[in-house]
Short mmCIF file of C-alpha atoms in Angstrom, two decimals:
data_model
loop_
_atom_site.label_atom_id
_atom_site.label_comp_id
_atom_site.label_asym_id
_atom_site.label_seq_id
_atom_site.Cartn_x
_atom_site.Cartn_y
_atom_site.Cartn_z
CA PRO A 1 -37.42 9.68 2.39
CA GLU A 2 -37.22 8.03 -0.58
CA LEU A 3 -36.95 4.22 -0.71
CA GLU A 4 -34.63 2.24 -2.65
CA PRO A 5 -36.02 0.94 -5.91
CA THR A 6 -36.53 -2.96 -7.34
CA GLY A 7 -35.74 -4.86 -9.62
CA TRP A 8 -32.60 -3.77 -10.55
CA GLN A 9 -30.74 -4.44 -14.31
CA GLU A 10 -27.18 -4.90 -15.55
CA LEU A 11 -26.74 -2.05 -17.93
CA PRO A 12 -25.52 -3.62 -21.39
CA GLY A 13 -21.43 -2.47 -22.08
CA CYS A 14 -21.16 -1.26 -18.42
CA GLN A 15 -20.11 -4.62 -16.82
CA ALA A 16 -16.79 -5.00 -15.43
CA VAL A 17 -15.78 -1.82 -17.06
CA ALA A 18 -12.45 -0.67 -15.68
CA GLY A 19 -12.48 2.48 -16.65
CA THR A 20 -14.78 5.63 -14.60
CA SER A 21 -17.39 6.56 -17.48
CA CYS A 22 -19.98 4.41 -18.81
CA ASP A 23 -22.46 5.01 -21.79
CA PHE A 24 -26.10 4.06 -20.66
CA SER A 25 -28.65 5.94 -23.36
CA SER A 26 -29.79 2.29 -24.43
CA ALA A 27 -31.64 1.86 -20.92
CA ILE A 28 -33.32 5.18 -21.00
CA LEU A 29 -36.70 4.43 -22.28
CA GLU A 30 -38.55 7.30 -21.22
CA TYR A 31 -36.68 10.68 -20.80
CA TYR A 32 -38.92 12.71 -19.09
CA ASP A 33 -39.26 9.60 -16.32
CA ALA A 34 -37.29 8.79 -13.36
CA HIS A 35 -34.16 6.45 -13.58
CA TYR A 36 -32.24 5.02 -10.56
CA VAL A 37 -28.29 3.79 -11.30
CA ARG A 38 -25.95 2.07 -8.71
CA LEU A 39 -22.48 1.24 -9.17
CA LEU A 40 -20.60 -1.89 -7.82
CA LEU A 41 -16.83 -1.90 -6.92
CA TYR A 42 -14.96 -5.04 -7.57
CA THR A 43 -11.37 -5.85 -6.79
CA ALA A 44 -9.36 -9.33 -7.21
CA PHE A 45 -11.11 -10.47 -3.73
CA GLY A 46 -14.37 -9.82 -5.15
CA VAL A 47 -16.89 -7.23 -3.92
CA TYR A 48 -14.80 -4.36 -2.26
CA PHE A 49 -17.19 -1.59 -2.33
CA LEU A 50 -20.96 -0.85 -2.85
CA LYS A 51 -22.14 2.43 -3.66
CA VAL A 52 -25.48 3.36 -4.69
CA GLU A 53 -26.22 6.89 -6.79
CA MET A 54 -29.77 7.38 -7.41
CA PHE A 55 -31.03 10.42 -9.07
CA ASN A 56 -34.05 11.81 -11.45
CA PHE A 57 -33.35 11.51 -14.95
CA PHE A 58 -35.60 14.63 -15.90
CA PHE A 59 -33.75 16.70 -13.82
CA LEU A 60 -30.98 16.23 -15.41
CA SER A 61 -32.35 16.36 -18.81
CA ILE A 62 -33.40 19.70 -18.48
CA PHE A 63 -29.83 21.08 -16.61
CA ALA A 64 -27.28 18.61 -17.94
CA ALA A 65 -28.52 17.51 -21.27
CA GLN A 66 -27.02 19.54 -24.54
CA ILE A 67 -29.04 20.90 -27.51
CA GLY A 68 -27.49 18.65 -30.56
CA PRO A 69 -26.78 20.54 -34.20
CA PRO A 70 -29.82 21.48 -36.01
CA GLY A 71 -29.66 20.40 -39.84
CA LEU A 72 -28.74 22.58 -42.31
CA GLU A 73 -29.90 23.38 -45.93
CA LEU A 74 -29.11 26.16 -48.23
CA GLN A 75 -30.62 27.53 -51.99
CA SER A 76 -28.99 29.89 -53.83
CA THR A 77 -31.45 31.65 -56.29
CA ASN A 78 -32.30 35.40 -58.03
CA GLY A 79 -29.50 37.00 -55.64
CA VAL A 80 -30.60 35.60 -52.47
CA VAL A 81 -30.13 32.63 -50.16
CA LYS A 82 -32.83 30.43 -48.29
CA VAL A 83 -32.11 28.84 -45.56
CA MET A 84 -34.15 25.66 -43.96
CA VAL A 85 -33.18 24.67 -40.76
CA SER A 86 -34.34 21.06 -39.47
CA PRO A 87 -34.62 20.87 -35.20
CA PRO A 88 -32.21 18.88 -33.36
CA GLU A 89 -33.43 15.27 -33.14
CA ALA A 90 -35.44 15.63 -36.23
CA ASN A 91 -35.07 11.79 -37.54
CA GLN A 92 -35.21 9.88 -33.73
CA ARG A 93 -37.50 8.22 -32.59
CA LYS A 94 -36.73 9.25 -28.75
CA LYS A 95 -36.36 12.96 -28.24
CA MET A 96 -35.37 14.50 -25.23
CA TRP A 97 -36.68 18.18 -26.65
CA ILE A 98 -40.53 17.32 -26.99
CA ASN A 99 -41.47 20.63 -28.50
CA ASP A 100 -39.38 21.76 -31.71
CA LEU A 101 -41.36 24.87 -32.04
CA SER A 102 -39.94 26.25 -28.56
CA PHE A 103 -36.46 26.28 -30.71
CA LYS A 104 -35.01 29.96 -31.55
CA TYR A 105 -32.41 29.40 -34.45
CA ASN A 106 -29.57 31.59 -34.53
CA LEU A 107 -27.81 31.94 -38.00
CA VAL A 108 -23.90 32.93 -38.17
CA PHE A 109 -22.51 33.35 -41.91
CA TRP A 110 -19.93 35.12 -43.39
CA GLU A 111 -17.93 35.76 -46.90
CA ASN A 112 -15.85 32.83 -47.69
CA SER A 113 -12.79 35.44 -48.32
CA SER A 114 -9.73 36.79 -46.40
CA HIS A 115 -11.41 40.01 -45.07
CA ALA A 116 -14.81 38.11 -43.63
CA GLN A 117 -16.62 39.37 -40.79
CA LEU A 118 -18.74 37.38 -38.98
CA GLN A 119 -22.78 37.95 -39.38
CA ASN A 120 -25.27 36.94 -36.65
CA LYS A 121 -29.15 36.93 -37.59
CA ARG A 122 -32.45 35.35 -35.48
CA ILE A 123 -34.40 33.18 -38.42
CA PHE A 124 -37.09 31.22 -38.85
CA PRO A 125 -36.77 27.46 -39.63
CA VAL A 126 -37.65 28.49 -43.27
CA ASP A 127 -35.72 31.97 -43.49
CA THR A 128 -34.03 33.99 -46.56
CA ILE A 129 -30.91 36.02 -46.52
CA ASP A 130 -30.65 38.87 -48.55
CA ASP A 131 -28.00 41.91 -49.12
CA LEU A 132 -25.00 39.52 -50.20
CA ALA A 133 -22.56 40.04 -52.97
CA PRO A 134 -23.38 38.43 -56.49
CA ASP A 135 -21.02 35.50 -57.29
CA SER A 136 -19.63 35.24 -54.21
CA THR A 137 -19.41 32.13 -51.91
CA TYR A 138 -20.80 32.59 -48.64
CA CYS A 139 -20.91 29.92 -45.09
CA PHE A 140 -23.29 29.56 -42.80
CA LYS A 141 -23.67 27.71 -39.74
CA VAL A 142 -26.51 27.41 -37.30
CA GLN A 143 -27.64 26.43 -33.65
CA ALA A 144 -30.82 26.00 -31.63
CA ASN A 145 -31.19 27.90 -28.06
CA LEU A 146 -34.06 27.54 -25.46
CA PRO A 147 -34.14 31.22 -24.33
CA SER A 148 -37.13 30.45 -21.87
CA GLU A 149 -34.25 27.35 -19.85
CA GLY A 150 -30.84 29.90 -20.86
CA LYS A 151 -29.84 26.76 -23.02
CA GLN A 152 -27.18 26.85 -26.30
CA GLY A 153 -26.82 24.44 -28.57
CA LEU A 154 -24.34 23.35 -30.67
CA PHE A 155 -23.73 24.46 -34.06
CA SER A 156 -24.11 22.87 -37.25
CA PRO A 157 -21.66 21.69 -39.52
CA THR A 158 -20.47 24.46 -41.93
CA SER A 159 -22.22 25.20 -45.33
CA CYS A 160 -20.86 27.17 -47.81
CA VAL A 161 -22.96 28.31 -50.78
CA LYS A 162 -22.13 30.80 -53.98
CA THR A 163 -24.70 33.38 -54.88
CA THR A 164 -25.96 34.40 -57.78
CA GLN A 165 -26.48 37.54 -60.19
CA LYS A 166 -30.47 39.29 -59.29
CA ALA A 167 -32.82 38.67 -62.11
CA VAL A 168 -33.90 41.92 -64.36
CA ASN A 169 -36.88 42.04 -63.25
CA ASP A 170 -36.05 43.17 -59.62
CA LEU A 171 -36.76 46.59 -61.24
CA LEU A 172 -39.98 46.08 -60.75
CA CYS A 173 -39.98 45.65 -57.43
CA ALA A 174 -41.67 47.62 -55.28
CA THR A 175 -39.45 49.27 -52.93
CA ASN A 176 -39.45 51.17 -49.43
CA LEU A 177 -42.40 49.27 -47.95
CA SER A 178 -44.05 51.30 -44.83
CA VAL A 179 -47.09 50.72 -42.20
CA LEU A 180 -49.14 53.73 -41.44
CA ALA A 181 -52.12 52.64 -38.70
CA VAL A 182 -54.01 54.70 -36.29
CA ASN A 183 -57.21 52.93 -34.27
CA MET A 184 -56.46 49.77 -35.86
CA LYS A 185 -57.13 50.91 -39.30
CA PHE A 186 -53.98 50.08 -41.39
CA HIS A 187 -52.18 51.13 -44.88
CA LEU A 188 -49.51 49.79 -46.27
CA HIS A 189 -47.69 52.12 -48.86
CA TRP A 190 -44.72 51.43 -51.06
CA SER A 191 -42.25 53.11 -53.71
CA SER A 192 -42.93 52.26 -57.13
CA GLN A 193 -39.85 52.34 -59.72
CA GLY A 194 -41.43 50.57 -62.72
CA SER A 195 -43.03 52.03 -65.61
CA GLN A 196 -46.84 52.86 -65.24
CA ALA A 197 -48.10 49.71 -66.62
CA VAL A 198 -46.96 48.25 -63.61
CA THR A 199 -49.73 46.57 -61.47
CA TYR A 200 -49.76 45.34 -57.81
CA ASN A 201 -50.70 42.26 -55.88
CA VAL A 202 -50.20 42.63 -52.02
CA GLN A 203 -49.80 39.29 -50.39
CA TYR A 204 -50.06 38.50 -47.00
CA LEU A 205 -49.42 35.58 -44.52
CA PHE A 206 -49.92 34.88 -40.96
CA GLY A 207 -46.73 34.92 -38.88
CA TYR A 208 -47.68 31.44 -37.03
CA LEU A 209 -46.69 29.96 -39.94
CA LYS A 210 -42.67 31.12 -40.35
CA ASN A 211 -42.62 29.11 -36.97
CA GLN A 212 -43.63 25.77 -38.10
CA ASN A 213 -40.92 23.53 -39.41
CA GLU A 214 -42.15 23.97 -42.76
CA ASP A 215 -41.67 25.76 -45.77
CA TYR A 216 -44.53 28.18 -45.99
CA SER A 217 -44.17 29.72 -49.41
CA ASP A 218 -47.80 28.37 -50.78
CA LYS A 219 -49.01 30.09 -48.23
CA TRP A 220 -49.56 33.15 -48.80
CA LEU A 221 -52.99 34.88 -49.62
CA SER A 222 -53.76 37.82 -51.25
CA VAL A 223 -55.12 40.96 -49.38
CA PRO A 224 -58.83 41.78 -50.68
CA ARG A 225 -59.31 44.70 -52.66
CA CYS A 226 -55.65 44.96 -53.37
CA GLU A 227 -55.39 43.10 -56.20
CA ASN A 228 -54.18 43.82 -59.84
CA ILE A 229 -54.54 47.59 -58.92
CA THR A 230 -52.19 50.57 -59.99
CA SER A 231 -51.88 52.83 -56.80
CA SER A 232 -49.19 52.31 -54.65
CA TRP A 233 -50.89 52.12 -51.39
CA CYS A 234 -53.28 49.21 -49.99
CA ASN A 235 -55.70 49.44 -46.79
CA PHE A 236 -55.31 46.08 -45.40
CA SER A 237 -57.58 46.40 -42.10
CA SER A 238 -59.90 43.54 -43.27
CA ILE A 239 -57.74 40.91 -42.71
CA ILE A 240 -56.67 42.19 -38.97
CA THR A 241 -58.84 39.97 -36.98
CA GLY A 242 -56.77 39.43 -33.95
CA THR A 243 -53.58 39.88 -32.23
CA GLY A 244 -51.20 37.92 -33.49
CA PHE A 245 -49.01 39.16 -36.23
CA TYR A 246 -48.68 39.08 -39.82
CA HIS A 247 -45.91 39.42 -42.78
CA LEU A 248 -46.47 41.29 -46.10
CA ARG A 249 -45.17 41.83 -49.49
CA VAL A 250 -45.97 43.34 -52.94
CA GLN A 251 -46.23 41.85 -56.07
CA ALA A 252 -45.40 43.69 -58.96
CA ARG A 253 -46.32 42.43 -62.78
CA GLU A 254 -45.46 43.73 -65.72
CA GLY A 255 -47.63 41.82 -68.90
CA HIS A 256 -48.00 38.08 -68.77
CA ASN A 257 -44.25 37.22 -67.94
CA LYS A 258 -42.24 39.69 -65.51
CA SER A 259 -43.10 39.91 -61.83
CA CYS A 260 -41.62 40.43 -58.91
CA PHE A 261 -41.98 40.35 -54.87
CA SER A 262 -40.57 43.20 -52.72
CA ARG A 263 -39.13 42.63 -49.00
CA GLU A 264 -41.53 41.36 -46.23
CA VAL A 265 -42.38 43.99 -43.70
CA LYS A 266 -43.89 42.51 -40.12
CA VAL A 267 -46.72 43.85 -38.63
CA ASP A 268 -47.69 43.50 -35.30
CA PRO A 269 -51.12 45.15 -34.56
CA LEU A 270 -51.20 46.28 -31.08
CA LYS A 271 -47.47 47.69 -31.25
CA THR A 272 -47.60 49.11 -35.05
CA SER A 273 -51.21 50.78 -34.62
CA GLY A 274 -50.93 54.04 -33.19
CA ILE A 275 -53.93 55.66 -30.82
CA GLY A 276 -55.56 58.64 -32.20
CA PRO A 277 -57.37 61.28 -29.85
CA PRO A 278 -60.50 61.20 -28.25
CA GLY A 279 -63.54 62.87 -28.33
CA VAL A 280 -64.76 65.45 -25.62
CA ARG A 281 -67.99 66.78 -25.13
CA LEU A 282 -68.88 69.45 -22.00
CA ASP A 283 -71.65 69.40 -19.48
CA LEU A 284 -72.52 71.63 -16.81
CA SER A 285 -74.71 71.24 -13.78
CA ASP A 286 -74.40 73.32 -10.71
CA THR A 287 -71.37 74.42 -9.88
CA LEU A 288 -69.59 71.12 -11.88
CA LEU A 289 -68.26 70.82 -15.09
CA HIS A 290 -68.52 67.29 -16.55
CA ILE A 291 -66.08 66.21 -18.74
CA LEU A 292 -67.18 63.08 -21.34
CA ILE A 293 -64.60 61.12 -23.09
CA SER A 294 -65.07 59.02 -26.19
CA PRO A 295 -62.59 56.72 -26.60
CA PRO A 296 -60.59 56.63 -29.88
CA GLY A 297 -61.46 53.64 -32.02
CA GLY A 298 -64.77 53.79 -33.99
CA ASP A 299 -65.64 50.52 -34.62
CA LYS A 300 -62.74 49.15 -32.93
CA VAL A 301 -63.01 50.79 -29.84
CA GLU A 302 -64.01 47.76 -27.87
CA PHE A 303 -60.81 45.68 -29.08
CA MET A 304 -58.57 48.75 -28.50
CA ARG A 305 -60.07 49.50 -25.34
CA ASP A 306 -59.84 45.83 -23.87
CA HIS A 307 -56.34 44.98 -25.16
CA TYR A 308 -54.94 48.81 -24.37
CA ASP A 309 -55.83 49.13 -21.27
CA LEU A 310 -56.69 53.29 -22.03
CA SER A 311 -56.26 55.49 -19.21
CA TYR A 312 -56.70 59.28 -20.07
CA ARG A 313 -54.81 62.76 -19.39
CA ILE A 314 -57.01 66.32 -18.78
CA LEU A 315 -55.88 69.27 -18.88
CA TYR A 316 -58.50 71.72 -18.13
CA TRP A 317 -58.43 75.72 -17.48
CA LYS A 318 -59.77 79.29 -17.28
CA ASN A 319 -60.27 81.42 -20.00
CA SER A 320 -61.14 84.83 -20.43
CA SER A 321 -59.38 87.54 -22.88
CA ASP A 322 -57.01 89.42 -20.83
CA THR A 323 -55.75 86.70 -18.64
CA LYS A 324 -55.73 82.72 -18.92
CA GLU A 325 -54.79 80.67 -15.46
CA GLU A 326 -52.57 77.74 -15.16
CA VAL A 327 -53.21 75.06 -17.01
CA LYS A 328 -54.75 71.99 -14.85
CA GLN A 329 -53.95 68.14 -14.88
CA LYS A 330 -55.91 65.42 -13.85
CA GLU A 331 -55.49 61.19 -14.74
CA VAL A 332 -58.94 59.13 -15.06
CA ARG A 333 -59.68 55.68 -16.29
CA GLN A 334 -63.00 55.91 -16.92
CA THR A 335 -64.75 57.74 -19.43
CA ILE A 336 -66.11 60.69 -17.16
CA ALA A 337 -64.74 63.20 -15.01
CA THR A 338 -65.91 66.51 -13.09
CA VAL A 339 -63.93 69.65 -12.14
CA PRO A 340 -65.85 71.21 -9.01
CA ASP A 341 -66.28 74.75 -7.89
CA VAL A 342 -66.24 76.70 -11.24
CA SER A 343 -66.76 80.43 -11.30
CA PRO A 344 -70.19 81.48 -12.68
CA SER A 345 -69.63 83.56 -15.93
CA SER A 346 -66.30 81.95 -16.75
CA LEU A 347 -65.15 80.87 -19.95
CA TYR A 348 -63.59 76.77 -19.57
CA CYS A 349 -62.04 74.85 -21.99
CA VAL A 350 -60.73 71.47 -22.13
CA GLN A 351 -58.34 68.93 -24.33
CA VAL A 352 -57.67 65.39 -23.49
CA GLN A 353 -55.21 63.12 -24.44
CA ALA A 354 -55.30 59.18 -24.48
CA LEU A 355 -52.70 56.81 -22.97
CA SER A 356 -51.54 53.35 -22.90
CA GLU A 357 -49.22 52.34 -20.39
CA PRO A 358 -48.89 48.90 -21.36
CA TYR A 359 -47.70 49.37 -25.15
CA ASN A 360 -46.16 52.99 -23.79
CA LYS A 361 -48.35 54.76 -26.38
CA SER A 362 -50.55 58.43 -26.21
CA SER A 363 -52.51 59.90 -28.77
CA ALA A 364 -52.33 63.58 -29.77
CA TYR A 365 -54.54 66.07 -27.54
CA SER A 366 -58.19 66.37 -28.78
CA GLN A 367 -59.52 69.57 -30.10
CA GLN A 368 -59.84 72.06 -27.90
CA GLN A 369 -63.55 72.43 -25.99
CA CYS A 370 -64.83 75.54 -24.26
CA ILE A 371 -67.72 76.06 -22.42
CA LEU A 372 -69.30 79.23 -20.84
CA THR A 373 -70.98 79.01 -17.25
CA PRO A 374 -73.95 81.11 -16.28
CA ALA A 375 -73.99 84.14 -14.46
CA GLY A 376 -74.37 83.81 -11.00
CA SER A 377 -75.91 86.51 -8.52
CA PRO A 378 -74.09 89.00 -6.18
CA LEU A 379 -74.04 88.19 -2.73
CA ALA A 380 -74.74 91.70 -1.48
CA LEU A 381 -78.20 91.21 -3.55
CA ILE A 382 -78.61 87.31 -2.46
CA ILE A 383 -78.32 88.78 0.97
CA SER A 384 -80.51 91.90 0.50
CA GLY A 385 -83.23 89.99 -0.84
CA ILE A 386 -83.17 87.21 2.56
CA PHE A 387 -83.49 90.36 4.36
CA MET A 388 -86.46 91.89 2.73
CA GLY A 389 -88.14 88.60 2.93
CA ALA A 390 -87.94 87.95 6.57
CA LEU A 391 -88.92 91.46 7.04
CA LEU A 392 -92.36 90.88 4.99
CA VAL A 393 -92.92 87.58 7.07
CA VAL A 394 -92.29 89.14 10.30
CA LEU A 395 -94.34 92.41 9.66
CA LEU A 396 -97.24 89.88 8.44
CA VAL A 397 -97.45 87.85 11.36
CA ALA A 398 -96.49 90.46 14.09
CA ALA A 399 -99.27 93.41 12.66
CA PRO A 400 -102.10 91.01 14.16
CA LEU A 401 -100.58 89.92 16.71
CA VAL A 402 -100.30 93.70 18.44
CA PHE A 403 -103.59 94.42 16.93
CA VAL A 404 -105.32 91.87 19.47
CA PHE A 405 -102.88 92.22 22.46
CA TYR A 406 -103.70 96.15 22.08
CA GLN A 407 -107.76 95.45 22.37
CA ALA A 408 -107.16 93.43 24.93
CA TYR A 409 -105.08 95.69 27.06
CA ASN A 410 -108.27 98.49 26.54
CA LYS A 411 -110.61 95.70 28.34
CA ILE A 412 -108.79 95.08 30.70
CA LYS A 413 -107.81 98.32 31.67
CA TYR A 414 -111.54 99.82 31.47
CA VAL A 415 -112.91 96.75 33.58
CA PHE A 416 -110.66 97.20 36.48
CA PHE A 417 -109.28 100.93 36.40
CA PRO A 418 -112.40 102.45 35.07
CA SER A 419 -111.30 106.23 34.19
CA CYS A 420 -114.28 108.02 36.91
CA GLN A 421 -114.29 107.77 40.42
CA PRO A 422 -117.66 106.67 42.20
CA PRO A 423 -118.72 108.78 45.41
CA LEU A 424 -117.16 107.87 48.96
CA ASN A 425 -120.49 106.22 49.62
CA ILE A 426 -120.11 104.53 47.12
CA GLU A 427 -116.91 103.14 47.45
#
C-alpha cells in the first residue's frame, strides 16, 4: 500500500477558500514528478472533516492536461502566404510537453468573404500556402495535436492577411515536376514554359529540417551535376544515401535578374522507387531444373534486399511446337529454386517476378528464359540392355562350371561303373 507522504505544505491562495476549486499551478515544480493533495473542511466549530486525496501528477498530465494554442505568424509575398508556427509553451520556462518536435499542426484557413469555405491542411512549423486568389484577404488559425496520444489542442487566435499579385517571373518557373525511379535510381523531370535561354538549378532539402521549429530557407543544397543545366531532367540518385525523405525544387534562371522557384516535390525513397525485374538463369542436373535468380538493384542490390524484404514469384511451363502445358507457379524467398521430374527432350520456360510485401510493390516479370532437357533412353531399350548383360554374365560363369562337372561325372562313372563285365570266377 502507498504510504501517506510527510512534509505537507500549505498552498498559497488556497487557504480558507469558500468555493469548490483552487488553482495550485504555482506549487508544481516538476510536471513529471508525483504530487499529492489533501483537503481540509472547516466549519464554524473548527475542523469538521478531513479528506485526503492523493494522485500522481504525471498520470494527470498525460490524460487530463489540455494542449494550449500554438503561436502563429503570417507573411504574404509573391502571391503566397508563409506560415510560421511556434509550439505551445514556447516561451515558458516549465513545459508540460517536453518534445516540441512531436507536435503535428493542423491549419484551418478561409477567404474572408460571404461565401467562405473552410480548408484544412497538415503543415510543417514553417510552410507556405499557395493557390490563393490574389489581392484577397485570408484568415488562418492553427492547432497543435499529438496523434500518438490521441490529443487535439486548442486553436490559436485567428490571424488575417491580404495576398499579393504573383511576380511576372513566374512564367519562367518549371512546372509539372515528377519523379521516375526504379531500383533506387531517381530522375526528376519537369516542363519548361520559358525561352531556350533559361537554365535550371535543381536543389534538395533533407526532410527532417522541415520538422524543426525554425526557418529552413537557407538549408537548400544543389544537386551535383544538376547546376546551370538546360535540359528538363536531372539524375539525383547521388543524394539518396538513406531511407529518410527529401524535398526537391527547380530554380529557373534567365539572365542575371530573373529567377523563379518551382513547387516542391517530396521523395520518400522506399515508397517512390519501383522494383525492376530480376535476372534469371537456368541449369539442369539429372531430372531437376535449377532456377537461379539475380535480385534487382544492380549496385543497390544489398540496400533493396535489406529494406524491401524481397520474395520471388516463379512461373514455369513445358513448351512444345504443338501444345503448351498449364503454367505452374511457386513462390520462394531464396534466390534459387528447383523444379523436379522434368521430362527428357522437352523445352521448359521460366519467368520470375520480384515482390515486396511490406511496401506492397511488385516488379514486371523477367524476360522469358527457356532450356531444352537432354534426350532420354527408351524404357524397352534399357530393359533389353540389362537382360543381355545379365545373360552374358550367366554364360561366362556357367559354361566352365558345366565343363568341370561333366569331367568329374565321367571319372566317377568309369571307376565305379565300368562298361565291361569281368568273368564270373573273377567276380
